[in-house]
Tab-separated table of C-alpha atoms in Angstrom:
chain	number	residue	atom	x	y	z
M	1	UNK	CA	-24.896	7.185	30.312
M	2	UNK	CA	-28.808	7.432	29.689
M	3	UNK	CA	-30.292	3.848	28.374
M	4	UNK	CA	-32.428	4.407	26.063
M	5	UNK	CA	-35.601	1.752	26.451
M	6	UNK	CA	-35.429	-0.574	23.605
M	7	UNK	CA	-31.431	-0.734	23.378
M	8	UNK	CA	-28.933	-3.505	25.422
M	9	UNK	CA	-27.331	-1.486	28.383
M	10	UNK	CA	-23.725	-0.333	27.614
M	11	UNK	CA	-21.796	-3.561	28.800
M	12	UNK	CA	-23.511	-6.205	27.326
M	13	UNK	CA	-24.741	-6.654	24.046
M	14	UNK	CA	-23.763	-3.791	22.455
M	15	UNK	CA	-20.449	-4.828	23.822
M	16	UNK	CA	-20.300	-8.163	22.471
M	17	UNK	CA	-20.665	-6.598	19.202
M	18	UNK	CA	-18.041	-4.036	19.708
M	19	UNK	CA	-15.437	-6.495	20.710
M	20	UNK	CA	-16.502	-8.675	17.584
M	21	UNK	CA	-15.888	-5.859	15.405
M	22	UNK	CA	-12.878	-4.809	16.768
M	23	UNK	CA	-11.642	-9.144	15.887
M	24	UNK	CA	-12.307	-8.475	12.819
M	25	UNK	CA	-9.210	-6.399	12.238
M	26	UNK	CA	-6.630	-8.692	13.218
M	27	UNK	CA	-4.187	-8.139	10.639
M	28	UNK	CA	-1.255	-4.380	10.748
M	29	UNK	CA	-0.822	-2.461	8.203
M	30	UNK	CA	1.467	0.533	8.060
M	31	UNK	CA	2.122	3.401	5.145
M	32	UNK	CA	5.427	4.096	3.648
M	33	UNK	CA	5.296	7.520	2.207
M	34	UNK	CA	7.941	10.062	0.553
M	35	UNK	CA	8.901	13.049	3.410
M	36	UNK	CA	10.453	15.529	0.693
M	37	UNK	CA	9.886	15.374	-3.152
M	38	UNK	CA	10.144	11.777	-3.721
M	39	UNK	CA	13.485	10.471	-4.934
M	40	UNK	CA	14.305	9.091	-0.626
M	41	UNK	CA	14.901	5.695	-1.407
M	42	UNK	CA	11.294	4.378	-0.373
M	43	UNK	CA	12.309	1.742	-2.829
M	44	UNK	CA	15.494	0.036	-0.853
M	45	UNK	CA	13.455	0.601	2.504
M	46	UNK	CA	9.969	-1.443	1.275
M	47	UNK	CA	11.949	-3.843	0.067
M	48	UNK	CA	14.396	-4.437	3.010
M	49	UNK	CA	10.398	-4.282	5.351
M	50	UNK	CA	9.318	-6.366	2.930
M	51	UNK	CA	10.388	-8.892	5.063
M	52	UNK	CA	8.134	-8.156	8.012
M	53	UNK	CA	4.584	-8.197	5.710
M	54	UNK	CA	2.742	-10.797	3.515
M	55	UNK	CA	1.431	-7.565	1.208
M	56	UNK	CA	3.199	-4.827	-0.461
M	57	UNK	CA	0.634	-2.931	-2.093
M	58	UNK	CA	1.384	0.668	-4.085
M	59	UNK	CA	-2.038	3.383	-4.025
M	60	UNK	CA	-0.946	5.652	-6.382
M	61	UNK	CA	1.100	7.141	-9.283
M	62	UNK	CA	2.128	5.263	-12.449
M	63	UNK	CA	5.508	4.692	-14.437
M	64	UNK	CA	6.542	7.506	-13.549
M	65	UNK	CA	7.208	6.837	-10.442
M	66	UNK	CA	10.930	4.378	-10.037
M	67	UNK	CA	12.216	2.243	-7.079
M	68	UNK	CA	15.581	1.226	-7.538
M	69	UNK	CA	16.287	-1.960	-4.734
M	70	UNK	CA	20.208	-2.664	-4.806
M	71	UNK	CA	19.525	-6.958	-3.404
M	72	UNK	CA	23.666	-8.705	-3.948
M	73	UNK	CA	25.260	-5.820	-6.401
M	74	UNK	CA	21.953	-6.464	-8.220
M	75	UNK	CA	19.906	-3.433	-9.295
M	76	UNK	CA	16.475	-4.138	-10.266
M	77	UNK	CA	14.707	-0.852	-11.510
M	78	UNK	CA	10.395	-1.022	-10.504
M	79	UNK	CA	8.219	1.131	-11.947
M	80	UNK	CA	4.518	0.098	-11.227
M	81	UNK	CA	5.407	-3.670	-9.745
M	82	UNK	CA	5.638	-2.768	-5.323
M	83	UNK	CA	8.703	-3.993	-4.276
M	84	UNK	CA	8.189	-6.435	-2.058
M	85	UNK	CA	7.693	-8.653	-5.335
M	86	UNK	CA	11.414	-9.620	-4.819
M	87	UNK	CA	10.772	-10.645	-1.917
M	88	UNK	CA	9.145	-13.962	-1.443
M	89	UNK	CA	5.878	-14.891	-0.738
M	90	UNK	CA	4.755	-11.714	-0.186
M	91	UNK	CA	2.644	-10.646	-2.681
M	92	UNK	CA	2.157	-6.493	-4.507
M	93	UNK	CA	-0.446	-6.055	-5.604
M	94	UNK	CA	-1.411	-2.348	-7.922
M	95	UNK	CA	-4.296	-0.605	-6.364
M	96	UNK	CA	-7.331	1.437	-8.043
M	97	UNK	CA	-5.747	4.079	-7.393
M	98	UNK	CA	-2.435	4.089	-9.804
M	99	UNK	CA	-2.580	4.326	-13.292
M	100	UNK	CA	-1.588	1.394	-15.202
M	101	UNK	CA	0.249	1.421	-18.386
M	102	UNK	CA	-0.143	-1.911	-19.521
M	103	UNK	CA	2.818	-1.985	-21.612
M	104	UNK	CA	4.744	-0.615	-19.322
M	105	UNK	CA	3.866	-3.187	-16.972
M	106	UNK	CA	3.924	-6.657	-18.733
M	107	UNK	CA	6.986	-5.097	-19.814
M	108	UNK	CA	8.257	-4.946	-16.484
M	109	UNK	CA	6.587	-8.170	-15.476
M	110	UNK	CA	8.600	-9.419	-18.248
M	111	UNK	CA	11.988	-8.204	-17.309
M	112	UNK	CA	10.733	-9.745	-13.619
M	113	UNK	CA	10.165	-12.696	-14.947
M	114	UNK	CA	13.587	-13.407	-16.618
M	115	UNK	CA	15.467	-12.271	-13.559
M	116	UNK	CA	13.742	-15.024	-11.979
M	117	UNK	CA	11.385	-13.469	-9.804
M	118	UNK	CA	8.018	-15.056	-8.840
M	119	UNK	CA	5.217	-12.669	-10.735
M	120	UNK	CA	2.908	-15.285	-11.417
M	121	UNK	CA	-0.119	-15.711	-8.825
M	122	UNK	CA	2.209	-13.577	-6.992
M	123	UNK	CA	1.237	-9.933	-8.262
M	124	UNK	CA	-2.211	-8.628	-8.593
M	125	UNK	CA	-3.637	-5.592	-10.412
M	126	UNK	CA	-7.220	-4.029	-9.232
M	127	UNK	CA	-9.879	-4.053	-11.798
M	128	UNK	CA	-10.759	-0.852	-11.220
M	129	UNK	CA	-7.702	0.998	-11.521
M	130	UNK	CA	-7.442	3.230	-14.721
M	131	UNK	CA	-5.624	2.617	-18.045
M	132	UNK	CA	-3.279	4.758	-19.219
M	133	UNK	CA	-3.621	5.038	-23.388
M	134	UNK	CA	-1.420	6.158	-26.534
M	135	UNK	CA	-3.438	9.557	-26.376
M	136	UNK	CA	-2.725	10.746	-22.744
M	137	UNK	CA	1.070	10.653	-24.292
M	138	UNK	CA	0.461	12.545	-27.193
M	139	UNK	CA	-1.949	15.115	-24.675
M	140	UNK	CA	0.462	15.404	-21.650
M	141	UNK	CA	4.282	15.745	-24.348
M	142	UNK	CA	2.284	18.241	-26.456
M	143	UNK	CA	0.711	20.348	-23.659
M	144	UNK	CA	4.466	20.431	-22.010
M	145	UNK	CA	6.255	22.184	-24.735
M	146	UNK	CA	3.412	24.184	-25.754
M	147	UNK	CA	4.472	27.631	-26.254
M	148	UNK	CA	3.479	29.552	-23.279
M	149	UNK	CA	2.523	26.670	-21.484
M	150	UNK	CA	3.899	27.095	-17.449
M	151	UNK	CA	6.282	24.079	-17.577
M	152	UNK	CA	5.673	21.553	-14.998
M	153	UNK	CA	8.496	19.137	-15.025
M	154	UNK	CA	6.799	16.021	-16.571
M	155	UNK	CA	8.091	12.776	-16.883
M	156	UNK	CA	5.628	12.823	-20.534
M	157	UNK	CA	4.479	9.062	-19.454
M	158	UNK	CA	0.411	10.179	-19.855
M	159	UNK	CA	-0.347	10.473	-15.822
M	160	UNK	CA	-1.663	13.638	-15.642
M	161	UNK	CA	-3.487	12.750	-18.818
M	162	UNK	CA	-4.797	10.249	-17.090
M	163	UNK	CA	-5.792	10.979	-14.106
M	164	UNK	CA	-7.596	14.307	-15.702
M	165	UNK	CA	-9.848	12.015	-17.161
M	166	UNK	CA	-10.676	9.643	-14.293
M	167	UNK	CA	-11.616	12.669	-12.631
M	168	UNK	CA	-13.773	13.624	-16.033
M	169	UNK	CA	-15.554	10.146	-15.723
M	170	UNK	CA	-14.250	9.197	-19.173
M	171	UNK	CA	-11.981	7.193	-18.651
M	172	UNK	CA	-10.979	3.425	-19.157
M	173	UNK	CA	-10.646	1.289	-15.624
M	174	UNK	CA	-8.835	-2.792	-16.294
M	175	UNK	CA	-12.070	-3.786	-15.894
M	176	UNK	CA	-12.905	-1.945	-19.118
M	177	UNK	CA	-9.865	-2.905	-20.559
M	178	UNK	CA	-10.663	-6.702	-20.510
M	179	UNK	CA	-13.890	-6.026	-22.277
M	180	UNK	CA	-12.333	-6.068	-26.175
M	181	UNK	CA	-16.535	-5.197	-27.332
M	182	UNK	CA	-16.299	-1.924	-24.704
M	183	UNK	CA	-12.770	-1.468	-25.330
M	184	UNK	CA	-13.054	-1.317	-29.128
M	185	UNK	CA	-15.975	1.341	-28.023
M	186	UNK	CA	-13.825	3.815	-25.627
M	187	UNK	CA	-10.527	4.495	-28.393
M	188	UNK	CA	-12.689	4.687	-30.945
M	189	UNK	CA	-14.934	7.666	-29.867
M	190	UNK	CA	-11.636	9.127	-27.051
M	191	UNK	CA	-8.804	8.820	-30.154
M	192	UNK	CA	-11.623	10.799	-32.732
M	193	UNK	CA	-11.634	13.501	-29.260
M	194	UNK	CA	-8.002	13.276	-28.193
M	195	UNK	CA	-6.892	13.623	-32.228
M	196	UNK	CA	-9.530	16.844	-32.682
M	197	UNK	CA	-7.707	18.413	-28.874
M	198	UNK	CA	-4.562	17.999	-29.816
M	199	UNK	CA	-4.799	19.616	-33.740
M	200	UNK	CA	-6.152	22.412	-32.649
M	201	UNK	CA	-4.347	23.392	-29.745
M	202	UNK	CA	-0.952	21.267	-30.948
M	203	UNK	CA	-0.662	20.467	-34.333
M	204	UNK	CA	-0.346	17.279	-33.288
M	205	UNK	CA	-0.199	14.477	-35.477
M	206	UNK	CA	-3.172	11.536	-35.358
M	207	UNK	CA	-3.155	8.558	-33.886
M	208	UNK	CA	-5.039	5.286	-35.449
M	209	UNK	CA	-7.669	4.171	-33.323
M	210	UNK	CA	-7.387	0.269	-35.301
M	211	UNK	CA	-4.534	-0.239	-34.298
M	212	UNK	CA	-4.356	0.909	-30.622
M	213	UNK	CA	-7.193	-1.277	-30.811
M	214	UNK	CA	-5.561	-4.231	-32.457
M	215	UNK	CA	-2.237	-3.058	-29.710
M	216	UNK	CA	-4.598	-3.020	-26.127
M	217	UNK	CA	-6.661	-6.248	-27.020
M	218	UNK	CA	-3.473	-8.186	-27.347
M	219	UNK	CA	-2.397	-6.649	-24.200
M	220	UNK	CA	-5.656	-7.155	-22.581
M	221	UNK	CA	-5.219	-10.867	-22.665
M	222	UNK	CA	-1.580	-11.025	-20.650
M	223	UNK	CA	-2.922	-8.871	-18.317
M	224	UNK	CA	-6.111	-10.695	-17.779
M	225	UNK	CA	-4.125	-13.582	-15.410
M	226	UNK	CA	-3.254	-10.613	-13.094
M	227	UNK	CA	-6.203	-9.285	-12.954
M	228	UNK	CA	-8.912	-9.106	-9.143
M	229	UNK	CA	-10.693	-7.179	-7.172
M	230	UNK	CA	-7.801	-5.821	-5.055
M	231	UNK	CA	-9.743	-4.841	-2.356
M	232	UNK	CA	-11.731	-7.591	-1.257
M	233	UNK	CA	-8.192	-9.204	-1.635
M	234	UNK	CA	-6.709	-6.693	0.952
M	235	UNK	CA	-9.179	-6.670	3.127
M	236	UNK	CA	-9.467	-10.625	3.789
M	237	UNK	CA	-5.754	-10.471	4.417
M	238	UNK	CA	-6.539	-8.445	7.129
M	239	UNK	CA	-9.054	-10.712	8.613
M	240	UNK	CA	-6.658	-13.307	7.999
M	241	UNK	CA	-4.161	-11.136	10.421
M	242	UNK	CA	-2.048	-11.017	7.459
M	243	UNK	CA	0.123	-8.164	7.096
M	244	UNK	CA	-0.052	-5.450	5.338
M	245	UNK	CA	2.628	-2.451	4.054
M	246	UNK	CA	0.547	0.237	1.797
M	247	UNK	CA	3.797	1.460	-1.085
M	248	UNK	CA	3.411	5.144	-1.902
M	249	UNK	CA	4.628	7.173	-4.897
M	250	UNK	CA	6.988	10.608	-4.771
M	251	UNK	CA	6.658	12.091	-1.720
M	252	UNK	CA	4.778	14.506	0.336
M	253	UNK	CA	5.349	17.779	-1.772
M	254	UNK	CA	4.213	16.096	-4.703
M	255	UNK	CA	1.023	15.475	-3.513
M	256	UNK	CA	-1.828	16.756	-6.023
M	257	UNK	CA	-3.572	18.665	-2.728
M	258	UNK	CA	-0.557	19.492	0.175
M	259	UNK	CA	2.520	19.748	-2.427
M	260	UNK	CA	4.200	22.564	-3.943
M	261	UNK	CA	1.109	23.168	-6.447
M	262	UNK	CA	0.886	23.310	-9.406
M	263	UNK	CA	4.546	21.619	-9.490
M	264	UNK	CA	3.124	18.415	-8.364
M	265	UNK	CA	1.857	14.966	-9.068
M	266	UNK	CA	-1.258	14.069	-10.209
M	267	UNK	CA	-2.568	12.015	-7.557
M	268	UNK	CA	-2.300	11.782	-3.422
M	269	UNK	CA	0.744	10.576	-2.891
M	270	UNK	CA	0.629	11.679	1.069
M	271	UNK	CA	-0.418	8.398	3.473
M	272	UNK	CA	-4.096	9.381	2.834
M	273	UNK	CA	-4.186	7.792	-0.999
M	274	UNK	CA	-3.146	4.496	0.920
M	275	UNK	CA	-7.109	4.418	1.862
M	276	UNK	CA	-8.759	5.970	-1.270
M	277	UNK	CA	-5.997	4.139	-3.533
M	278	UNK	CA	-6.731	0.630	-1.967
M	279	UNK	CA	-10.404	0.752	-0.265
M	280	UNK	CA	-9.309	-0.382	2.496
M	281	UNK	CA	-10.797	2.039	5.701
M	282	UNK	CA	-8.721	4.444	7.536
M	283	UNK	CA	-8.396	2.476	10.663
M	284	UNK	CA	-7.240	-0.620	9.290
M	285	UNK	CA	-3.767	1.940	8.856
M	286	UNK	CA	-1.627	1.181	12.242
M	287	UNK	CA	1.467	3.451	11.428
M	288	UNK	CA	2.661	6.332	9.155
M	289	UNK	CA	6.770	5.422	8.144
M	290	UNK	CA	8.120	8.611	6.847
M	291	UNK	CA	10.982	8.232	4.069
M	292	UNK	CA	13.348	11.675	4.048
M	293	UNK	CA	16.965	11.943	3.278
M	294	UNK	CA	19.817	13.245	5.452
M	295	UNK	CA	19.758	16.565	2.969
M	296	UNK	CA	17.274	17.370	-0.264
M	297	UNK	CA	16.925	16.847	-3.219
M	298	UNK	CA	14.038	17.584	-5.901
M	299	UNK	CA	13.437	16.779	-10.150
M	300	UNK	CA	11.980	18.796	-12.578
M	301	UNK	CA	10.608	22.604	-11.676
M	302	UNK	CA	8.800	23.918	-9.012
M	303	UNK	CA	9.837	25.382	-5.541
M	304	UNK	CA	12.848	24.232	-3.167
M	305	UNK	CA	14.094	26.190	-1.117
M	306	UNK	CA	17.199	24.856	1.005
M	307	UNK	CA	18.686	23.884	-2.984
M	308	UNK	CA	22.378	24.491	-3.170
M	309	UNK	CA	23.197	25.922	-6.930
M	310	UNK	CA	26.756	25.987	-6.593
M	311	UNK	CA	29.308	23.607	-6.390
M	312	UNK	CA	27.634	22.081	-2.232
M	313	UNK	CA	25.245	20.929	-4.504
M	314	UNK	CA	27.101	19.668	-7.380
M	315	UNK	CA	29.298	17.943	-4.775
M	316	UNK	CA	25.846	16.130	-3.302
M	317	UNK	CA	24.339	15.172	-6.440
M	318	UNK	CA	27.894	13.034	-7.576
M	319	UNK	CA	28.382	11.692	-4.218
M	320	UNK	CA	24.647	10.583	-4.203
M	321	UNK	CA	24.087	9.928	-7.327
M	322	UNK	CA	21.305	11.945	-7.412
M	323	UNK	CA	19.269	11.203	-11.456
M	324	UNK	CA	16.415	9.647	-12.183
M	325	UNK	CA	15.731	5.845	-11.990
M	326	UNK	CA	13.041	6.332	-14.551
M	327	UNK	CA	14.061	9.689	-16.758
M	328	UNK	CA	18.137	9.253	-15.221
M	329	UNK	CA	17.015	13.688	-14.815
M	330	UNK	CA	19.856	14.898	-12.745
M	331	UNK	CA	17.911	15.977	-9.114
M	332	UNK	CA	18.691	19.469	-7.537
M	333	UNK	CA	20.570	18.953	-4.323
M	334	UNK	CA	20.277	21.609	-1.206
M	335	UNK	CA	20.234	20.658	2.283
M	336	UNK	CA	17.417	19.067	4.743
M	337	UNK	CA	15.016	21.228	5.366
M	338	UNK	CA	13.146	20.858	8.420
M	339	UNK	CA	9.939	23.114	8.149
M	340	UNK	CA	9.014	21.232	4.967
M	341	UNK	CA	9.920	17.488	7.580
M	342	UNK	CA	7.643	18.766	10.168
M	343	UNK	CA	4.901	19.472	7.861
M	344	UNK	CA	5.046	16.364	6.105
M	345	UNK	CA	4.750	14.949	9.489
M	346	UNK	CA	1.652	16.887	10.350
M	347	UNK	CA	-0.277	16.243	7.269
M	348	UNK	CA	0.986	12.434	7.217
M	349	UNK	CA	0.740	11.672	10.722
M	350	UNK	CA	4.461	10.039	10.648
M	351	UNK	CA	5.826	8.028	13.848
M	352	UNK	CA	8.383	7.155	12.492
M	353	UNK	CA	11.404	8.098	9.855
M	354	UNK	CA	13.675	6.456	8.655
M	355	UNK	CA	16.897	8.324	7.095
M	356	UNK	CA	18.037	7.526	3.913
M	357	UNK	CA	21.886	7.928	2.014
M	358	UNK	CA	23.587	9.439	5.308
M	359	UNK	CA	26.680	8.270	3.797
M	360	UNK	CA	26.722	10.969	1.356
M	361	UNK	CA	27.805	13.665	4.178
M	362	UNK	CA	30.164	11.521	4.684
M	363	UNK	CA	32.589	13.904	4.063
M	364	UNK	CA	31.813	16.833	4.774
M	365	UNK	CA	33.145	18.757	8.486
M	366	UNK	CA	30.305	20.667	8.545
M	367	UNK	CA	26.045	20.213	7.469
M	368	UNK	CA	23.967	23.280	7.088
M	369	UNK	CA	20.266	22.352	8.511
M	370	UNK	CA	17.404	24.456	7.606
M	371	UNK	CA	15.656	25.240	10.855
M	372	UNK	CA	13.259	27.982	10.273
M	373	UNK	CA	11.887	30.450	7.325
M	374	UNK	CA	11.589	33.573	7.346
M	375	UNK	CA	9.330	35.495	4.909
M	376	UNK	CA	9.622	39.735	4.165
M	377	UNK	CA	12.356	39.506	7.355
M	378	UNK	CA	9.697	38.268	9.865
M	379	UNK	CA	9.483	33.985	10.881
M	380	UNK	CA	6.997	31.757	10.172
M	381	UNK	CA	6.485	28.751	10.675
M	382	UNK	CA	3.498	28.367	7.465
M	383	UNK	CA	4.899	26.537	4.151
M	384	UNK	CA	3.273	28.876	1.637
M	385	UNK	CA	-0.225	28.065	-0.559
M	386	UNK	CA	1.858	29.392	-3.526
M	387	UNK	CA	4.371	28.669	-5.502
M	388	UNK	CA	5.440	32.379	-5.757
M	389	UNK	CA	5.101	32.657	-2.167
M	390	UNK	CA	7.868	30.549	-1.931
M	391	UNK	CA	9.873	32.875	-4.042
M	392	UNK	CA	10.275	34.787	-0.392
M	393	UNK	CA	11.982	32.125	1.666
M	394	UNK	CA	14.689	32.915	3.312
M	395	UNK	CA	15.889	29.929	4.952
M	396	UNK	CA	17.169	29.761	8.189
M	397	UNK	CA	20.110	27.567	8.373
M	398	UNK	CA	22.289	25.722	11.409
M	399	UNK	CA	24.857	24.575	11.088
M	400	UNK	CA	26.094	21.191	12.681
M	401	UNK	CA	29.480	19.034	12.852
M	402	UNK	CA	30.638	16.459	10.150
M	403	UNK	CA	31.815	13.769	11.136
M	404	UNK	CA	34.649	12.946	8.199
M	405	UNK	CA	34.467	9.529	8.445
M	406	UNK	CA	32.811	6.515	6.435
M	407	UNK	CA	29.407	5.527	7.732
M	408	UNK	CA	28.835	2.999	4.164
M	409	UNK	CA	27.547	-0.162	5.402
M	410	UNK	CA	27.697	0.229	9.159
M	411	UNK	CA	24.873	-1.569	10.103
M	412	UNK	CA	24.349	-1.240	13.936
M	413	UNK	CA	23.321	2.627	15.312
M	414	UNK	CA	26.121	2.980	17.991
M	415	UNK	CA	29.261	1.890	15.220
M	416	UNK	CA	27.634	5.447	13.733
M	417	UNK	CA	30.513	7.818	14.650
M	418	UNK	CA	28.999	10.361	17.760
M	419	UNK	CA	28.598	13.355	15.397
M	420	UNK	CA	26.785	10.859	12.829
M	421	UNK	CA	24.230	10.463	16.049
M	422	UNK	CA	23.919	13.345	16.861
M	423	UNK	CA	23.202	14.665	13.647
M	424	UNK	CA	20.489	12.111	13.260
M	425	UNK	CA	18.537	12.507	17.005
M	426	UNK	CA	18.301	16.711	15.979
M	427	UNK	CA	16.694	15.514	13.770
M	428	UNK	CA	14.271	13.493	14.977
M	429	UNK	CA	13.627	15.917	17.850
M	430	UNK	CA	12.725	18.722	15.189
M	431	UNK	CA	10.292	16.513	13.040
M	432	UNK	CA	9.090	15.278	15.737
M	433	UNK	CA	9.147	11.624	15.458
M	434	UNK	CA	11.588	8.680	16.262
M	435	UNK	CA	14.066	6.896	14.214
M	436	UNK	CA	13.366	3.431	13.029
M	437	UNK	CA	15.851	2.902	10.245
M	438	UNK	CA	19.384	4.953	9.129
M	439	UNK	CA	20.361	4.023	5.637
M	440	UNK	CA	24.269	3.711	5.056
M	441	UNK	CA	24.096	2.182	1.495
M	442	UNK	CA	22.605	1.201	-1.523
M	443	UNK	CA	22.527	-2.277	-0.918
M	444	UNK	CA	19.890	-4.105	1.377
M	445	UNK	CA	21.832	-5.224	3.597
M	446	UNK	CA	23.032	-1.285	4.512
M	447	UNK	CA	20.945	-0.733	6.466
M	448	UNK	CA	20.699	-0.059	10.386
M	449	UNK	CA	17.095	-1.084	12.029
M	450	UNK	CA	16.871	-0.203	16.054
M	451	UNK	CA	14.910	-2.466	17.756
M	452	UNK	CA	12.068	-0.631	19.307
M	453	UNK	CA	11.126	0.282	15.129
M	454	UNK	CA	11.559	-4.010	14.457
M	455	UNK	CA	9.215	-4.699	17.658
M	456	UNK	CA	6.308	-1.870	16.150
M	457	UNK	CA	6.103	-4.112	12.530
M	458	UNK	CA	6.294	-7.413	14.200
M	459	UNK	CA	3.378	-10.347	13.823
M	460	UNK	CA	1.072	-13.240	13.948
M	461	UNK	CA	1.620	-13.915	10.777
M	462	UNK	CA	3.357	-18.099	10.025
M	463	UNK	CA	6.326	-17.559	8.434
M	464	UNK	CA	6.645	-13.515	8.150
M	465	UNK	CA	8.678	-10.933	10.822
């Protein structure tokens, strides 16, 4: 290396500065992402893993994403609050990449408080998160049901229009919600505009700006104690040597950029969204954990190459209780899709896989797995960029032996039937990632955790890990 006049030589002062900077980031950070179309069981896995982390931070989506956690047969359905809230000593953060419906948030917090969960001083909401208001729901519901429009299959909870306003630089952030003078002006202007648009395009009934302001001014007062600059909180936690788990919503194939567009969500559901949606630096992320079911499901419209619209699909739905946690809608079901799983691994940088609902396959004598695609009779390794491209896909299946015995509740890998272990080994090899955990039932304790995986999560945080 050539020395430059006026600068210290490598190995002296520059090295000291470099090492000092490295020491600033002592904490560990991991991202959990869905490797399919969402509903992979991230809620349970975040709950199980949160024992090893001081903070769980949600980075995208809104209250259209439901995480179901079952603890000692008691069910918790979380839509906005990260699953870490169910662990004592674990703080929960709603990041700036989330769109927050204040009414939904307060309802969820109230239900948690009533259930004996510590929420006050334990949940933190970004002052930069965007706010969902009633006109967002009005616009989305009207648009989804308008004649001639392509149905996306949204929850009609205002998520998409809220993100539209964010990108259009006309949104309301949580910090603005707490400024009542600004809130009134924003609602008056926005309601006037949205009422005109909704009436002209969809003949919708107008919303009352005064009534909306009164409701949300009251809500703002109740939301205020939870609000802070969460980017500062998270970065300080890392500097203090704490461990953070970033919780994704939906799944990779619903990502606004990399999913089956336009049948996607309105946010960055992939691991990259954790950086954008919380304000931590990319080099803060140590590992990415991908969650996949042992088969495949999808809610709503859009491509699904390995879908089974027959008795086999019905059996998967029944055994897996495949109904949306938020909407109750029946999920479409099908076989594991390895091309999509490999794609998710590439996009997210997945190093560890968690396989959920293995027990759903217990009764099958053989299990089809999609191992590749053909388009126009030719094998392909690429994922089509257009939804229409999926219509040409012919799945190439390989049938693996089933195990025809119960795996429900098994907590040790060596106790699984050999065909089940072989199925997981095949999945891992094809996906190019290690198996870190296997879920064998709905309860928190129905989980197999691999020792090597646990070792990567151990931290020096007092009382954690």
